[in-house]
Amino acid sequence: MLEQLKKEVYEANMDLVAKGMVIYTWGNVSGIDREKGLVVIKPSGVDYATMTWEDMVVVDMEGNVVEGKYKPSSDTPTHLVIYKAFPETGGVVHTHSTYGVTFAQAGLDIPAFGTTHADYFYGDIPCTRDLTAQEIEEAYELNTGNVIVETFAGKDPMAVPGVVVKNHGPFAWGRTPAGAVYNAVVLDKVAEMAYNTMTLNPRTKRVQQYLLDKHYFRKHGANAYYGQGSEDH
Amino acid sequence: MLEQLKKEVYEANMDLVAKGMVIYTWGNVSGIDREKGLVVIKPSGVDYATMTWEDMVVVDMEGNVVEGKYKPSSDTPTHLVIYKAFPETGGVVHTHSTYGVTFAQAGLDIPAFGTTHADYFYGDIPCTRDLTAQEIEEAYELNTGNVIVETFAGKDPMAVPGVVVKNHGPFAWGRTPAGAVYNAVVLDKVAEMAYNTMTLNPRTKRVQQYLLDKHYFRKHGANAYYGQGSEDH
Amino acid sequence: MLEQLKKEVYEANMDLVAKGMVIYTWGNVSGIDREKGLVVIKPSGVDYATMTWEDMVVVDMEGNVVEGKYKPSSDTPTHLVIYKAFPETGGVVHTHSTYGVTFAQAGLDIPAFGTTHADYFYGDIPCTRDLTAQEIEEAYELNTGNVIVETFAGKDPMAVPGVVVKNHGPFAWGRTPAGAVYNAVVLDKVAEMAYNTMTLNPRTKRVQQYLLDKHYFRKHGANAYYGQGSEDH
Amino acid sequence: MLEQLKKEVYEANMDLVAKGMVIYTWGNVSGIDREKGLVVIKPSGVDYATMTWEDMVVVDMEGNVVEGKYKPSSDTPTHLVIYKAFPETGGVVHTHSTYGVTFAQAGLDIPAFGTTHADYFYGDIPCTRDLTAQEIEEAYELNTGNVIVETFAGKDPMAVPGVVVKNHGPFAWGRTPAGAVYNAVVLDKVAEMAYNTMTLNPRTKRVQQYLLDKHYFRKHGANAYYGQGSEDH
């Protein structure tokens, strides 16, 4: 079942490795079929070198395995919370990419310093609050999703399609699994540029709002004119 | 038409990727045929992996598409301003390379700290002023070109063949499309070395004027003696 | 003799190069057969490009060569001390990997700042004290092992399977030679992330104990639920 | 003539590229035949991709071209001064490698912080003084050699086989062209580690003299016991 989506999710997981976002098994990508209410996700801790598209696991929206010989990623509950709360998402990614983790560990938002950032993220990429000991003990992965959703209260999650979870690392999402990977790669690259900028000049100010607006809306929304058509991921 | 120039521009775009200056579609190279008054430029947002030399777009000096099935790069008006103002340029490059963007975001010139820099750039690589909200709203890409030209008022643009646009990223140019790419690669490398130097020793002074002179004129101009002939890009 | 272990040790040494932990001959991996009381280790200073599994050297627990045409790694006495003191280790690795050496030279523990670290190391990765002049003169490599063991007095070496030796570099260990290499790679990656975190925000605090507990025990021990089975290296 | 040495020098130049020390034509290696009093060196500004061993240029000790269709590297006079002053050298290398240049631009010696450094360089790798305007105008490349020799007055150049020339970049040497490249690679790697160490902990002290002694003499000289024989480069 869901052969096409399994292949997309598999390809997106492999692309994450090819783009240098993941070593060993330190990442996972999922995709959703919203009509059927099913999510396809990478199995937990399986080696990328031997994994095939048929190893992808199908779960329902409560995380029950519907098909698959492997256990799904241990981060599955986090993915499900994101799909439920952000209805436009078609794919979700989690990585431990170096610069995303750097900001997560430092407990800092990734500031919007320039147009590279603004082309894909309409404002700072936020860092969540700490999870409490109780939240971690009771339902760690579920509450990781909840704290992400809480961080986006009142905001459009498709305008800033990523977050760094405090002391943990980045999650990103998109309209497709491939789009989610694209956003995860951009998140790490703009985090690297922001790290460089802040260590070079700690007093650097954020990009002006009107330049942020210009670049974001040059690529996204009704008046976009970059590319040959829609550039939304 | 312009088959040879299209091939040169295509090769220069691909070299930008091979040199690690670009991920995804984050860069563009153009070349000019000054006799015909036509510019060949990369199409907007087309994947490098599938792009061919025949996908290059031909525009006139007002940016009208003369030939090509794709829309030209959205940065085309910036390229055209540079060609009009700097008559010796044969190629123009725009990237979001990591260290060029770092200085653009920090709002700092890339200081001439050593001979690696001096071999190609005769002095600091300047950072432009901020564009105003009005300049961005009225004609963003055109005014990006204008602020570059303004930054070089009274200076020789072939002696310092590159710039970082505030909060945005580098533009570089050269006598050919390949030469422009060469200068874009050097810009990022000397920016990396300058970043390292400034974070290691914030009180570092610029290279002495006589060493700057020696290295620049060892490679450029009538008395050059480096290489087997002209090294000018 | 010990053909299987020689192959494992050879593969682990080659993987160290493939993972970018080693240039030239700057690293070594060993493995132990605890029943026979024999250790297989890389020969000293032999080029990785021409080395074969049959070049691995077999030594007894006093470091006497039992089989092999080459001299064993000069660090063999350090490996032997680790095997004797930490009875669960099946493999030991030494590298001069860039970020591990950075902390060794700075004389700092690698702080546990996040879940990437906590997934494999249950707390800070310690930096040893200085060796004394006498310790170095009398038995340098042996005393390097001794100062590592001293650093872990009262601690579980399998919970923090690595160390940085002051002014020198990292040693890591694991249940197998491959597991030791895995831990050496993780040590360098979390050291890189910690370096970035500390230079970005010098006031960063360590990860909370309850998040450290959660991530470590999600992967290790009786209640582990990450992966398809045991993830212990 | 000198076919074997030409091949060695060619291979050493190509290895410099393979090891990531050089982009474009930013480096050169030479080798000497001391019996014949002839030096073989890379031609100036020739593309590595098309260069063959037969393109190497033979010069005498005054820099006159004895054989070769190309002009020799413009740095040839610097190489010759080093060969004349340091009689044990068989190969000389110049690069603009990133971390070597970082220290050259910052005007700082590369401090001996650890055993990675001590294994190859017996003490700090010095940064030369500034050349004067007169020295640059009169005989730039010759005086670059002279200031290197001056920096090593009273020191053994084979114990510290490299230097960074102020505001310029590294030179390294060795007993063979391949050995010189090895030392140039080590210089850049220990410079990177030193950069990291100093930015992480600006108050870091140098390695203790007795550990420096131990590691250096473990690999070099009459009592060396690392490797299968001599490790001297």
Tab-separated table of N, CA, C and O in Angstrom, chain A residues 75 77-79 81-82 128-151 165 168 171:
chain	number	residue	atom	x	y	z
A	75	ASP	N	10.650	8.859	16.896
A	75	ASP	CA	10.115	10.224	16.872
A	75	ASP	C	8.740	10.311	16.203
A	75	ASP	O	8.220	11.413	16.004
A	77	PRO	N	5.652	9.938	17.243
A	77	PRO	CA	4.618	10.774	17.880
A	77	PRO	C	4.804	12.272	17.637
A	77	PRO	O	3.828	13.012	17.532
A	78	THR	N	6.078	12.720	17.536
A	78	THR	CA	6.324	14.135	17.248
A	78	THR	C	5.807	14.490	15.855
A	78	THR	O	5.138	15.524	15.672
A	79	HIS	N	6.121	13.634	14.885
A	79	HIS	CA	5.647	13.875	13.514
A	79	HIS	C	4.123	13.975	13.484
A	79	HIS	O	3.558	14.858	12.835
A	81	VAL	N	1.936	14.809	15.804
A	81	VAL	CA	1.425	16.059	16.381
A	81	VAL	C	1.546	17.186	15.359
A	81	VAL	O	0.628	18.008	15.209
A	82	ILE	N	2.672	17.229	14.661
A	82	ILE	CA	2.880	18.294	13.666
A	82	ILE	C	1.855	18.168	12.535
A	82	ILE	O	1.259	19.171	12.119
A	128	THR	N	12.403	26.432	20.788
A	128	THR	CA	11.325	26.176	21.761
A	128	THR	C	11.788	26.450	23.189
A	128	THR	O	12.989	26.545	23.449
A	129	ARG	N	10.837	26.515	24.094
A	129	ARG	CA	11.180	26.508	25.530
A	129	ARG	C	11.670	25.110	25.913
A	129	ARG	O	11.509	24.150	25.156
A	130	ASP	N	12.235	25.020	27.129
A	130	ASP	CA	12.583	23.708	27.690
A	130	ASP	C	11.324	22.887	27.924
A	130	ASP	O	10.296	23.423	28.351
A	131	LEU	N	11.405	21.608	27.681
A	131	LEU	CA	10.378	20.708	28.192
A	131	LEU	C	10.571	20.568	29.703
A	131	LEU	O	11.707	20.631	30.196
A	132	THR	N	9.497	20.373	30.434
A	132	THR	CA	9.626	20.137	31.868
A	132	THR	C	9.946	18.658	32.116
A	132	THR	O	9.746	17.808	31.236
A	133	ALA	N	10.423	18.378	33.313
A	133	ALA	CA	10.719	16.982	33.670
A	133	ALA	C	9.459	16.130	33.530
A	133	ALA	O	9.501	15.005	33.017
A	134	GLN	N	8.338	16.683	33.925
A	134	GLN	CA	7.079	15.937	33.840
A	134	GLN	C	6.707	15.646	32.381
A	134	GLN	O	6.299	14.523	32.049
A	135	GLU	N	6.841	16.646	31.530
A	135	GLU	CA	6.526	16.432	30.106
A	135	GLU	C	7.406	15.341	29.498
A	135	GLU	O	6.965	14.561	28.666
A	136	ILE	N	8.657	15.324	29.916
A	136	ILE	CA	9.579	14.320	29.369
A	136	ILE	C	9.242	12.928	29.894
A	136	ILE	O	9.226	11.958	29.144
A	137	GLU	N	8.958	12.849	31.172
A	137	GLU	CA	8.649	11.533	31.754
A	137	GLU	C	7.347	10.946	31.219
A	137	GLU	O	7.246	9.756	30.950
A	138	GLU	N	6.353	11.814	31.080
A	138	GLU	CA	5.025	11.297	30.726
A	138	GLU	C	4.913	10.876	29.259
A	138	GLU	O	4.356	9.824	28.957
A	139	ALA	N	5.404	11.696	28.363
A	139	ALA	CA	5.231	11.383	26.940
A	139	ALA	C	6.195	12.260	26.157
A	139	ALA	O	5.826	13.280	25.588
A	140	TYR	N	7.459	11.829	26.150
A	140	TYR	CA	8.524	12.694	25.643
A	140	TYR	C	8.318	13.125	24.193
A	140	TYR	O	8.314	14.319	23.872
A	141	GLU	N	8.145	12.159	23.300
A	141	GLU	CA	8.076	12.486	21.877
A	141	GLU	C	6.786	13.247	21.548
A	141	GLU	O	6.795	14.165	20.736
A	142	LEU	N	5.686	12.867	22.212
A	142	LEU	CA	4.428	13.587	22.029
A	142	LEU	C	4.571	15.045	22.478
A	142	LEU	O	4.158	15.969	21.772
A	143	ASN	N	5.170	15.241	23.624
A	143	ASN	CA	5.303	16.601	24.148
A	143	ASN	C	6.340	17.417	23.377
A	143	ASN	O	6.274	18.646	23.371
A	144	THR	N	7.285	16.743	22.726
A	144	THR	CA	8.178	17.466	21.808
A	144	THR	C	7.347	18.080	20.683
A	144	THR	O	7.550	19.242	20.299
A	145	GLY	N	6.402	17.307	20.169
A	145	GLY	CA	5.487	17.863	19.169
A	145	GLY	C	4.657	19.000	19.753
A	145	GLY	O	4.499	20.061	19.134
A	146	ASN	N	4.165	18.802	20.966
A	146	ASN	CA	3.309	19.835	21.572
A	146	ASN	C	4.053	21.152	21.784
A	146	ASN	O	3.491	22.231	21.572
A	147	VAL	N	5.320	21.068	22.202
A	147	VAL	CA	6.060	22.313	22.450
A	147	VAL	C	6.385	23.014	21.128
A	147	VAL	O	6.491	24.244	21.076
A	148	ILE	N	6.510	22.239	20.056
A	148	ILE	CA	6.683	22.855	18.740
A	148	ILE	C	5.411	23.614	18.349
A	148	ILE	O	5.459	24.777	17.941
A	149	VAL	N	4.283	22.963	18.514
A	149	VAL	CA	3.012	23.600	18.162
A	149	VAL	C	2.779	24.848	19.014
A	149	VAL	O	2.369	25.903	18.509
A	150	GLU	N	3.080	24.731	20.303
A	150	GLU	CA	2.950	25.883	21.204
A	150	GLU	C	3.802	27.061	20.727
A	150	GLU	O	3.387	28.217	20.807
A	151	THR	N	4.998	26.763	20.208
A	151	THR	CA	5.918	27.812	19.748
A	151	THR	C	5.347	28.575	18.558
A	151	THR	O	5.685	29.736	18.330
A	165	VAL	N	14.363	22.569	18.545
A	165	VAL	CA	13.860	22.171	19.855
A	165	VAL	C	15.011	22.296	20.844
A	165	VAL	O	16.095	21.742	20.623
A	168	HIS	N	18.019	20.007	21.740
A	168	HIS	CA	17.812	18.820	20.941
A	168	HIS	C	18.261	19.076	19.498
A	168	HIS	O	19.426	18.866	19.178
A	171	PHE	N	13.555	20.423	13.667
A	171	PHE	CA	12.479	19.807	12.899
A	171	PHE	C	12.114	20.796	11.797
A	171	PHE	O	12.131	22.009	11.998
